[in-house]
């Protein structure tokens, strides 16, 4: 029985799990899918926002902003209610009904990149309205690009950008979420072992005291308006700490609402059914028990077996930490309009991230008072693990900040998709 990562490397299970390769056929099929959009049939853990799941999601990111967490406080804000942190839109999804996928598209998708490891390497967000309790979100998505690159970590890799359009029950576009995904071969990553020399972080009481001081100094701007005229290029947004990363942090993020779609790890009979559905996703652990490949986010033995020194976070966790940082600084009356982030290094168990940023530009555009931000996540080894930019609309002269208009072609497409969804929903009810 395998008892450590080196034993797993010798096991038949590991050999089977890592024999899957990125093929030229996969790449060609992926490129043919670029530009095809379809309704998302995925049912996330959260389909409809509520005051409870909004608070729980914020807490899962370490965010106690009362705009998200305290209904009584939020009643007195311009929104009149709690609203969801912007990036929560990415984890709310109810299945959108649509016409049958064409056979040729189904053929292109079948077993595409089967058994290949996928991780999030960055994203771009554009927001058009907030999410309130009672809002149900749907989405339609498709691939915007597919390119092949050589990776230091895992040799040949495939980089794709998927665009998700998030739409509420009224057919209004809430946000557009572009996800940069990297597909790599598990065996190649393990052989290269680029990060294998990294040692787990350890902390003295003095080290922890310094981190606690950062936490203690963090402030939520909240109801105090951050006026555009009071902000200058070169201003610091302060420092926020996240970490040291523990498995508990990953558990809290999942408990807050981050689901396991599309792989759907689960328990008991449902897990049995899932193993029948996607057998390559389950690889025996050191005890001979089939477990999910996704466990590399909490299982150090499996993480080491596929080329990492230890388990690491989900990239989307740091993306949400960045939104937390921005909204703490901006205040209740501001609107985060745009975010772009590049995840440059893994965030391993025990790592501590310090988030810093500065104002790099001020401008007035389409009646909005905008500030541009450049931010960095830096770990305790002095490595930049995330570089990000953001655009925030701030109030000025007592005038409220408005969300931008949705591009007309996108608004029309969203309305068309939701109209078809409701039409098919009615047909299903009548057929019963």
PDB file of N, CA, C and O in Angstrom, residues 37 84-93 96 124-131 135-141 162-169 171-179 323 335-339 403-407 410-411 414:
ATOM      1  N   UNK A  37     -21.192  29.688 -28.007  1.00  0.00           N
ATOM      2  CA  UNK A  37     -21.753  29.969 -26.685  1.00  0.00           C
ATOM      3  C   UNK A  37     -23.026  29.166 -26.471  1.00  0.00           C
ATOM      4  O   UNK A  37     -23.827  28.985 -27.394  1.00  0.00           O
ATOM      5  N   UNK A  84     -24.332  41.290  -2.519  1.00  0.00           N
ATOM      6  CA  UNK A  84     -23.287  40.268  -2.535  1.00  0.00           C
ATOM      7  C   UNK A  84     -21.955  40.876  -2.939  1.00  0.00           C
ATOM      8  O   UNK A  84     -21.916  41.788  -3.780  1.00  0.00           O
ATOM      9  N   UNK A  85     -20.833  40.395  -2.351  1.00  0.00           N
ATOM     10  CA  UNK A  85     -19.529  40.781  -2.905  1.00  0.00           C
ATOM     11  C   UNK A  85     -19.516  40.468  -4.398  1.00  0.00           C
ATOM     12  O   UNK A  85     -20.055  39.434  -4.828  1.00  0.00           O
ATOM     13  N   UNK A  86     -18.935  41.350  -5.197  1.00  0.00           N
ATOM     14  CA  UNK A  86     -19.047  41.233  -6.648  1.00  0.00           C
ATOM     15  C   UNK A  86     -18.711  39.877  -7.212  1.00  0.00           C
ATOM     16  O   UNK A  86     -19.413  39.349  -8.081  1.00  0.00           O
ATOM     17  N   UNK A  87     -17.622  39.274  -6.706  1.00  0.00           N
ATOM     18  CA  UNK A  87     -17.183  38.008  -7.282  1.00  0.00           C
ATOM     19  C   UNK A  87     -18.037  36.820  -6.857  1.00  0.00           C
ATOM     20  O   UNK A  87     -17.878  35.719  -7.401  1.00  0.00           O
ATOM     21  N   UNK A  88     -18.954  37.036  -5.918  1.00  0.00           N
ATOM     22  CA  UNK A  88     -19.866  35.947  -5.566  1.00  0.00           C
ATOM     23  C   UNK A  88     -20.723  35.555  -6.754  1.00  0.00           C
ATOM     24  O   UNK A  88     -21.230  34.425  -6.824  1.00  0.00           O
ATOM     25  N   UNK A  89     -20.910  36.475  -7.699  1.00  0.00           N
ATOM     26  CA  UNK A  89     -21.672  36.149  -8.912  1.00  0.00           C
ATOM     27  C   UNK A  89     -21.095  34.931  -9.620  1.00  0.00           C
ATOM     28  O   UNK A  89     -21.817  34.197 -10.314  1.00  0.00           O
ATOM     29  N   UNK A  90     -19.802  34.688  -9.439  1.00  0.00           N
ATOM     30  CA  UNK A  90     -19.163  33.559 -10.101  1.00  0.00           C
ATOM     31  C   UNK A  90     -19.541  32.211  -9.527  1.00  0.00           C
ATOM     32  O   UNK A  90     -19.317  31.178 -10.173  1.00  0.00           O
ATOM     33  N   UNK A  91     -20.106  32.168  -8.312  1.00  0.00           N
ATOM     34  CA  UNK A  91     -20.445  30.877  -7.694  1.00  0.00           C
ATOM     35  C   UNK A  91     -21.942  30.688  -7.542  1.00  0.00           C
ATOM     36  O   UNK A  91     -22.382  29.716  -6.930  1.00  0.00           O
ATOM     37  N   UNK A  92     -22.742  31.618  -8.076  1.00  0.00           N
ATOM     38  CA  UNK A  92     -24.201  31.471  -8.065  1.00  0.00           C
ATOM     39  C   UNK A  92     -24.632  31.061  -9.466  1.00  0.00           C
ATOM     40  O   UNK A  92     -24.330  31.757 -10.434  1.00  0.00           O
ATOM     41  N   UNK A  93     -25.313  29.932  -9.583  1.00  0.00           N
ATOM     42  CA  UNK A  93     -25.766  29.534 -10.919  1.00  0.00           C
ATOM     43  C   UNK A  93     -26.903  28.542 -10.832  1.00  0.00           C
ATOM     44  O   UNK A  93     -26.819  27.529 -10.151  1.00  0.00           O
ATOM     45  N   UNK A  96     -29.660  27.016 -16.880  1.00  0.00           N
ATOM     46  CA  UNK A  96     -30.388  27.750 -17.917  1.00  0.00           C
ATOM     47  C   UNK A  96     -30.802  26.771 -19.005  1.00  0.00           C
ATOM     48  O   UNK A  96     -29.957  26.036 -19.540  1.00  0.00           O
ATOM     49  N   UNK A 124     -10.692  38.044 -15.583  1.00  0.00           N
ATOM     50  CA  UNK A 124     -11.102  39.430 -15.814  1.00  0.00           C
ATOM     51  C   UNK A 124     -12.588  39.522 -15.510  1.00  0.00           C
ATOM     52  O   UNK A 124     -13.370  38.673 -15.948  1.00  0.00           O
ATOM     53  N   UNK A 125     -12.954  40.535 -14.745  1.00  0.00           N
ATOM     54  CA  UNK A 125     -14.347  40.769 -14.372  1.00  0.00           C
ATOM     55  C   UNK A 125     -14.785  42.154 -14.840  1.00  0.00           C
ATOM     56  O   UNK A 125     -14.040  43.129 -14.699  1.00  0.00           O
ATOM     57  N   UNK A 126     -16.035  42.234 -15.335  1.00  0.00           N
ATOM     58  CA  UNK A 126     -16.696  43.509 -15.591  1.00  0.00           C
ATOM     59  C   UNK A 126     -18.094  43.419 -14.988  1.00  0.00           C
ATOM     60  O   UNK A 126     -18.845  42.477 -15.298  1.00  0.00           O
ATOM     61  N   UNK A 127     -18.441  44.399 -14.127  1.00  0.00           N
ATOM     62  CA  UNK A 127     -19.726  44.367 -13.433  1.00  0.00           C
ATOM     63  C   UNK A 127     -20.677  45.424 -13.977  1.00  0.00           C
ATOM     64  O   UNK A 127     -20.262  46.535 -14.308  1.00  0.00           O
ATOM     65  N   UNK A 128     -21.976  45.047 -14.029  1.00  0.00           N
ATOM     66  CA  UNK A 128     -23.000  45.940 -14.568  1.00  0.00           C
ATOM     67  C   UNK A 128     -24.152  46.210 -13.604  1.00  0.00           C
ATOM     68  O   UNK A 128     -24.937  47.118 -13.831  1.00  0.00           O
ATOM     69  N   UNK A 129     -24.262  45.414 -12.537  1.00  0.00           N
ATOM     70  CA  UNK A 129     -25.269  45.680 -11.503  1.00  0.00           C
ATOM     71  C   UNK A 129     -24.977  44.776 -10.312  1.00  0.00           C
ATOM     72  O   UNK A 129     -24.312  43.740 -10.456  1.00  0.00           O
ATOM     73  N   UNK A 130     -25.501  45.156  -9.132  1.00  0.00           N
ATOM     74  CA  UNK A 130     -25.256  44.323  -7.954  1.00  0.00           C
ATOM     75  C   UNK A 130     -26.193  43.117  -7.899  1.00  0.00           C
ATOM     76  O   UNK A 130     -27.190  43.041  -8.621  1.00  0.00           O
ATOM     77  N   UNK A 131     -25.856  42.178  -7.012  1.00  0.00           N
ATOM     78  CA  UNK A 131     -26.700  41.023  -6.725  1.00  0.00           C
ATOM     79  C   UNK A 131     -27.349  41.246  -5.359  1.00  0.00           C
ATOM     80  O   UNK A 131     -26.652  41.447  -4.356  1.00  0.00           O
ATOM     81  N   UNK A 135     -32.153  37.371  -5.835  1.00  0.00           N
ATOM     82  CA  UNK A 135     -31.722  37.246  -7.226  1.00  0.00           C
ATOM     83  C   UNK A 135     -31.255  35.821  -7.514  1.00  0.00           C
ATOM     84  O   UNK A 135     -30.431  35.260  -6.778  1.00  0.00           O
ATOM     85  N   UNK A 136     -31.774  35.257  -8.580  1.00  0.00           N
ATOM     86  CA  UNK A 136     -31.293  33.983  -9.101  1.00  0.00           C
ATOM     87  C   UNK A 136     -30.428  34.290 -10.314  1.00  0.00           C
ATOM     88  O   UNK A 136     -30.819  35.085 -11.166  1.00  0.00           O
ATOM     89  N   UNK A 137     -29.253  33.665 -10.371  1.00  0.00           N
ATOM     90  CA  UNK A 137     -28.355  33.921 -11.498  1.00  0.00           C
ATOM     91  C   UNK A 137     -28.283  32.707 -12.415  1.00  0.00           C
ATOM     92  O   UNK A 137     -28.269  31.559 -11.965  1.00  0.00           O
ATOM     93  N   UNK A 138     -28.235  33.004 -13.690  1.00  0.00           N
ATOM     94  CA  UNK A 138     -28.040  32.028 -14.744  1.00  0.00           C
ATOM     95  C   UNK A 138     -26.811  32.475 -15.543  1.00  0.00           C
ATOM     96  O   UNK A 138     -26.284  33.564 -15.342  1.00  0.00           O
ATOM     97  N   UNK A 139     -26.371  31.635 -16.463  1.00  0.00           N
ATOM     98  CA  UNK A 139     -25.234  32.064 -17.278  1.00  0.00           C
ATOM     99  C   UNK A 139     -25.220  31.344 -18.615  1.00  0.00           C
ATOM    100  O   UNK A 139     -25.784  30.266 -18.768  1.00  0.00           O
ATOM    101  N   UNK A 140     -24.586  31.978 -19.563  1.00  0.00           N
ATOM    102  CA  UNK A 140     -24.226  31.298 -20.806  1.00  0.00           C
ATOM    103  C   UNK A 140     -22.749  31.572 -21.051  1.00  0.00           C
ATOM    104  O   UNK A 140     -22.214  32.604 -20.639  1.00  0.00           O
ATOM    105  N   UNK A 141     -22.066  30.610 -21.638  1.00  0.00           N
ATOM    106  CA  UNK A 141     -20.618  30.730 -21.733  1.00  0.00           C
ATOM    107  C   UNK A 141     -20.074  30.064 -22.986  1.00  0.00           C
ATOM    108  O   UNK A 141     -20.763  29.302 -23.666  1.00  0.00           O
ATOM    109  N   UNK A 162     -12.330  31.311 -21.036  1.00  0.00           N
ATOM    110  CA  UNK A 162     -13.762  31.086 -21.168  1.00  0.00           C
ATOM    111  C   UNK A 162     -14.505  32.325 -20.676  1.00  0.00           C
ATOM    112  O   UNK A 162     -14.188  32.865 -19.620  1.00  0.00           O
ATOM    113  N   UNK A 163     -15.493  32.771 -21.430  1.00  0.00           N
ATOM    114  CA  UNK A 163     -16.307  33.913 -21.028  1.00  0.00           C
ATOM    115  C   UNK A 163     -17.652  33.434 -20.506  1.00  0.00           C
ATOM    116  O   UNK A 163     -18.388  32.744 -21.199  1.00  0.00           O
ATOM    117  N   UNK A 164     -17.935  33.792 -19.248  1.00  0.00           N
ATOM    118  CA  UNK A 164     -19.230  33.504 -18.630  1.00  0.00           C
ATOM    119  C   UNK A 164     -20.011  34.810 -18.510  1.00  0.00           C
ATOM    120  O   UNK A 164     -19.513  35.771 -17.914  1.00  0.00           O
ATOM    121  N   UNK A 165     -21.208  34.835 -19.059  1.00  0.00           N
ATOM    122  CA  UNK A 165     -22.097  36.000 -18.919  1.00  0.00           C
ATOM    123  C   UNK A 165     -23.128  35.653 -17.854  1.00  0.00           C
ATOM    124  O   UNK A 165     -23.924  34.721 -18.024  1.00  0.00           O
ATOM    125  N   UNK A 166     -23.102  36.395 -16.732  1.00  0.00           N
ATOM    126  CA  UNK A 166     -23.993  36.139 -15.611  1.00  0.00           C
ATOM    127  C   UNK A 166     -25.236  37.010 -15.739  1.00  0.00           C
ATOM    128  O   UNK A 166     -25.139  38.231 -15.880  1.00  0.00           O
ATOM    129  N   UNK A 167     -26.404  36.375 -15.694  1.00  0.00           N
ATOM    130  CA  UNK A 167     -27.671  37.036 -15.962  1.00  0.00           C
ATOM    131  C   UNK A 167     -28.638  36.735 -14.815  1.00  0.00           C
ATOM    132  O   UNK A 167     -28.709  35.594 -14.343  1.00  0.00           O
ATOM    133  N   UNK A 168     -29.394  37.748 -14.367  1.00  0.00           N
ATOM    134  CA  UNK A 168     -30.374  37.475 -13.316  1.00  0.00           C
ATOM    135  C   UNK A 168     -31.721  37.047 -13.901  1.00  0.00           C
ATOM    136  O   UNK A 168     -31.880  36.954 -15.124  1.00  0.00           O
ATOM    137  N   UNK A 169     -32.684  36.783 -13.012  1.00  0.00           N
ATOM    138  CA  UNK A 169     -33.974  36.245 -13.440  1.00  0.00           C
ATOM    139  C   UNK A 169     -34.777  37.225 -14.278  1.00  0.00           C
ATOM    140  O   UNK A 169     -35.749  36.836 -14.942  1.00  0.00           O
ATOM    141  N   UNK A 171     -33.406  38.793 -16.751  1.00  0.00           N
ATOM    142  CA  UNK A 171     -32.722  38.867 -18.038  1.00  0.00           C
ATOM    143  C   UNK A 171     -31.707  39.985 -18.119  1.00  0.00           C
ATOM    144  O   UNK A 171     -31.257  40.343 -19.210  1.00  0.00           O
ATOM    145  N   UNK A 172     -31.329  40.537 -16.960  1.00  0.00           N
ATOM    146  CA  UNK A 172     -30.355  41.636 -16.915  1.00  0.00           C
ATOM    147  C   UNK A 172     -28.945  41.082 -16.713  1.00  0.00           C
ATOM    148  O   UNK A 172     -28.733  40.216 -15.863  1.00  0.00           O
ATOM    149  N   UNK A 173     -27.989  41.593 -17.471  1.00  0.00           N
ATOM    150  CA  UNK A 173     -26.602  41.168 -17.316  1.00  0.00           C
ATOM    151  C   UNK A 173     -26.058  41.743 -16.006  1.00  0.00           C
ATOM    152  O   UNK A 173     -26.096  42.956 -15.785  1.00  0.00           O
ATOM    153  N   UNK A 174     -25.571  40.867 -15.157  1.00  0.00           N
ATOM    154  CA  UNK A 174     -24.977  41.266 -13.881  1.00  0.00           C
ATOM    155  C   UNK A 174     -23.477  41.471 -14.029  1.00  0.00           C
ATOM    156  O   UNK A 174     -22.915  42.448 -13.527  1.00  0.00           O
ATOM    157  N   UNK A 175     -22.818  40.539 -14.711  1.00  0.00           N
ATOM    158  CA  UNK A 175     -21.365  40.608 -14.844  1.00  0.00           C
ATOM    159  C   UNK A 175     -20.914  39.734 -16.001  1.00  0.00           C
ATOM    160  O   UNK A 175     -21.622  38.817 -16.430  1.00  0.00           O
ATOM    161  N   UNK A 176     -19.724  40.026 -16.489  1.00  0.00           N
ATOM    162  CA  UNK A 176     -19.037  39.163 -17.446  1.00  0.00           C
ATOM    163  C   UNK A 176     -17.736  38.731 -16.797  1.00  0.00           C
ATOM    164  O   UNK A 176     -16.945  39.563 -16.337  1.00  0.00           O
ATOM    165  N   UNK A 177     -17.538  37.430 -16.762  1.00  0.00           N
ATOM    166  CA  UNK A 177     -16.429  36.810 -16.030  1.00  0.00           C
ATOM    167  C   UNK A 177     -15.610  35.994 -17.026  1.00  0.00           C
ATOM    168  O   UNK A 177     -16.102  35.011 -17.594  1.00  0.00           O
ATOM    169  N   UNK A 178     -14.385  36.436 -17.270  1.00  0.00           N
ATOM    170  CA  UNK A 178     -13.495  35.694 -18.163  1.00  0.00           C
ATOM    171  C   UNK A 178     -12.471  34.939 -17.317  1.00  0.00           C
ATOM    172  O   UNK A 178     -11.773  35.539 -16.495  1.00  0.00           O
ATOM    173  N   UNK A 179     -12.382  33.634 -17.525  1.00  0.00           N
ATOM    174  CA  UNK A 179     -11.550  32.762 -16.697  1.00  0.00           C
ATOM    175  C   UNK A 179     -10.387  32.236 -17.529  1.00  0.00           C
ATOM    176  O   UNK A 179     -10.596  31.593 -18.572  1.00  0.00           O
ATOM    177  N   UNK A 323     -10.938  41.281  -4.173  1.00  0.00           N
ATOM    178  CA  UNK A 323     -12.174  42.068  -4.141  1.00  0.00           C
ATOM    179  C   UNK A 323     -12.452  42.566  -2.718  1.00  0.00           C
ATOM    180  O   UNK A 323     -12.893  43.710  -2.525  1.00  0.00           O
ATOM    181  N   UNK A 335     -18.271  51.798  -6.557  1.00  0.00           N
ATOM    182  CA  UNK A 335     -18.564  50.590  -7.331  1.00  0.00           C
ATOM    183  C   UNK A 335     -17.274  50.103  -7.982  1.00  0.00           C
ATOM    184  O   UNK A 335     -16.621  50.852  -8.716  1.00  0.00           O
ATOM    185  N   UNK A 336     -16.914  48.853  -7.697  1.00  0.00           N
ATOM    186  CA  UNK A 336     -15.804  48.223  -8.409  1.00  0.00           C
ATOM    187  C   UNK A 336     -16.337  47.795  -9.776  1.00  0.00           C
ATOM    188  O   UNK A 336     -17.251  46.974  -9.871  1.00  0.00           O
ATOM    189  N   UNK A 337     -15.772  48.371 -10.823  1.00  0.00           N
ATOM    190  CA  UNK A 337     -16.278  48.141 -12.179  1.00  0.00           C
ATOM    191  C   UNK A 337     -15.535  47.044 -12.930  1.00  0.00           C
ATOM    192  O   UNK A 337     -16.134  46.311 -13.726  1.00  0.00           O
ATOM    193  N   UNK A 338     -14.229  46.956 -12.682  1.00  0.00           N
ATOM    194  CA  UNK A 338     -13.395  46.072 -13.517  1.00  0.00           C
ATOM    195  C   UNK A 338     -12.215  45.566 -12.688  1.00  0.00           C
ATOM    196  O   UNK A 338     -11.627  46.317 -11.908  1.00  0.00           O
ATOM    197  N   UNK A 339     -11.915  44.299 -12.862  1.00  0.00           N
ATOM    198  CA  UNK A 339     -10.748  43.687 -12.220  1.00  0.00           C
ATOM    199  C   UNK A 339     -10.080  42.756 -13.222  1.00  0.00           C
ATOM    200  O   UNK A 339     -10.756  42.032 -13.958  1.00  0.00           O
ATOM    201  N   UNK A 403     -23.644  52.150 -12.154  1.00  0.00           N
ATOM    202  CA  UNK A 403     -23.009  51.103 -12.949  1.00  0.00           C
ATOM    203  C   UNK A 403     -23.054  51.486 -14.426  1.00  0.00           C
ATOM    204  O   UNK A 403     -23.947  52.227 -14.857  1.00  0.00           O
ATOM    205  N   UNK A 404     -22.126  51.002 -15.225  1.00  0.00           N
ATOM    206  CA  UNK A 404     -22.139  51.321 -16.668  1.00  0.00           C
ATOM    207  C   UNK A 404     -23.259  50.586 -17.382  1.00  0.00           C
ATOM    208  O   UNK A 404     -23.786  49.577 -16.900  1.00  0.00           O
ATOM    209  N   UNK A 405     -23.625  51.102 -18.536  1.00  0.00           N
ATOM    210  CA  UNK A 405     -24.612  50.429 -19.377  1.00  0.00           C
ATOM    211  C   UNK A 405     -24.012  49.153 -19.954  1.00  0.00           C
ATOM    212  O   UNK A 405     -22.825  49.092 -20.300  1.00  0.00           O
ATOM    213  N   UNK A 406     -24.858  48.150 -20.086  1.00  0.00           N
ATOM    214  CA  UNK A 406     -24.437  46.909 -20.734  1.00  0.00           C
ATOM    215  C   UNK A 406     -24.359  47.155 -22.236  1.00  0.00           C
ATOM    216  O   UNK A 406     -25.266  47.782 -22.805  1.00  0.00           O
ATOM    217  N   UNK A 407     -23.284  46.721 -22.899  1.00  0.00           N
ATOM    218  CA  UNK A 407     -23.248  46.854 -24.359  1.00  0.00           C
ATOM    219  C   UNK A 407     -24.522  46.276 -24.986  1.00  0.00           C
ATOM    220  O   UNK A 407     -24.996  45.211 -24.589  1.00  0.00           O
ATOM    221  N   UNK A 410     -24.765  42.639 -26.138  1.00  0.00           N
ATOM    222  CA  UNK A 410     -24.728  41.691 -25.027  1.00  0.00           C
ATOM    223  C   UNK A 410     -26.063  41.677 -24.291  1.00  0.00           C
ATOM    224  O   UNK A 410     -26.577  40.604 -23.930  1.00  0.00           O
ATOM    225  N   UNK A 411     -26.652  42.849 -24.068  1.00  0.00           N
ATOM    226  CA  UNK A 411     -27.955  42.934 -23.403  1.00  0.00           C
ATOM    227  C   UNK A 411     -29.026  42.205 -24.216  1.00  0.00           C
ATOM    228  O   UNK A 411     -29.877  41.488 -23.652  1.00  0.00           O
ATOM    229  N   UNK A 414     -28.479  38.397 -23.882  1.00  0.00           N
ATOM    230  CA  UNK A 414     -28.925  37.913 -22.577  1.00  0.00           C
ATOM    231  C   UNK A 414     -30.447  37.824 -22.514  1.00  0.00           C
ATOM    232  O   UNK A 414     -31.012  36.836 -22.016  1.00  0.00           O
TER     233      UNK A 414
END
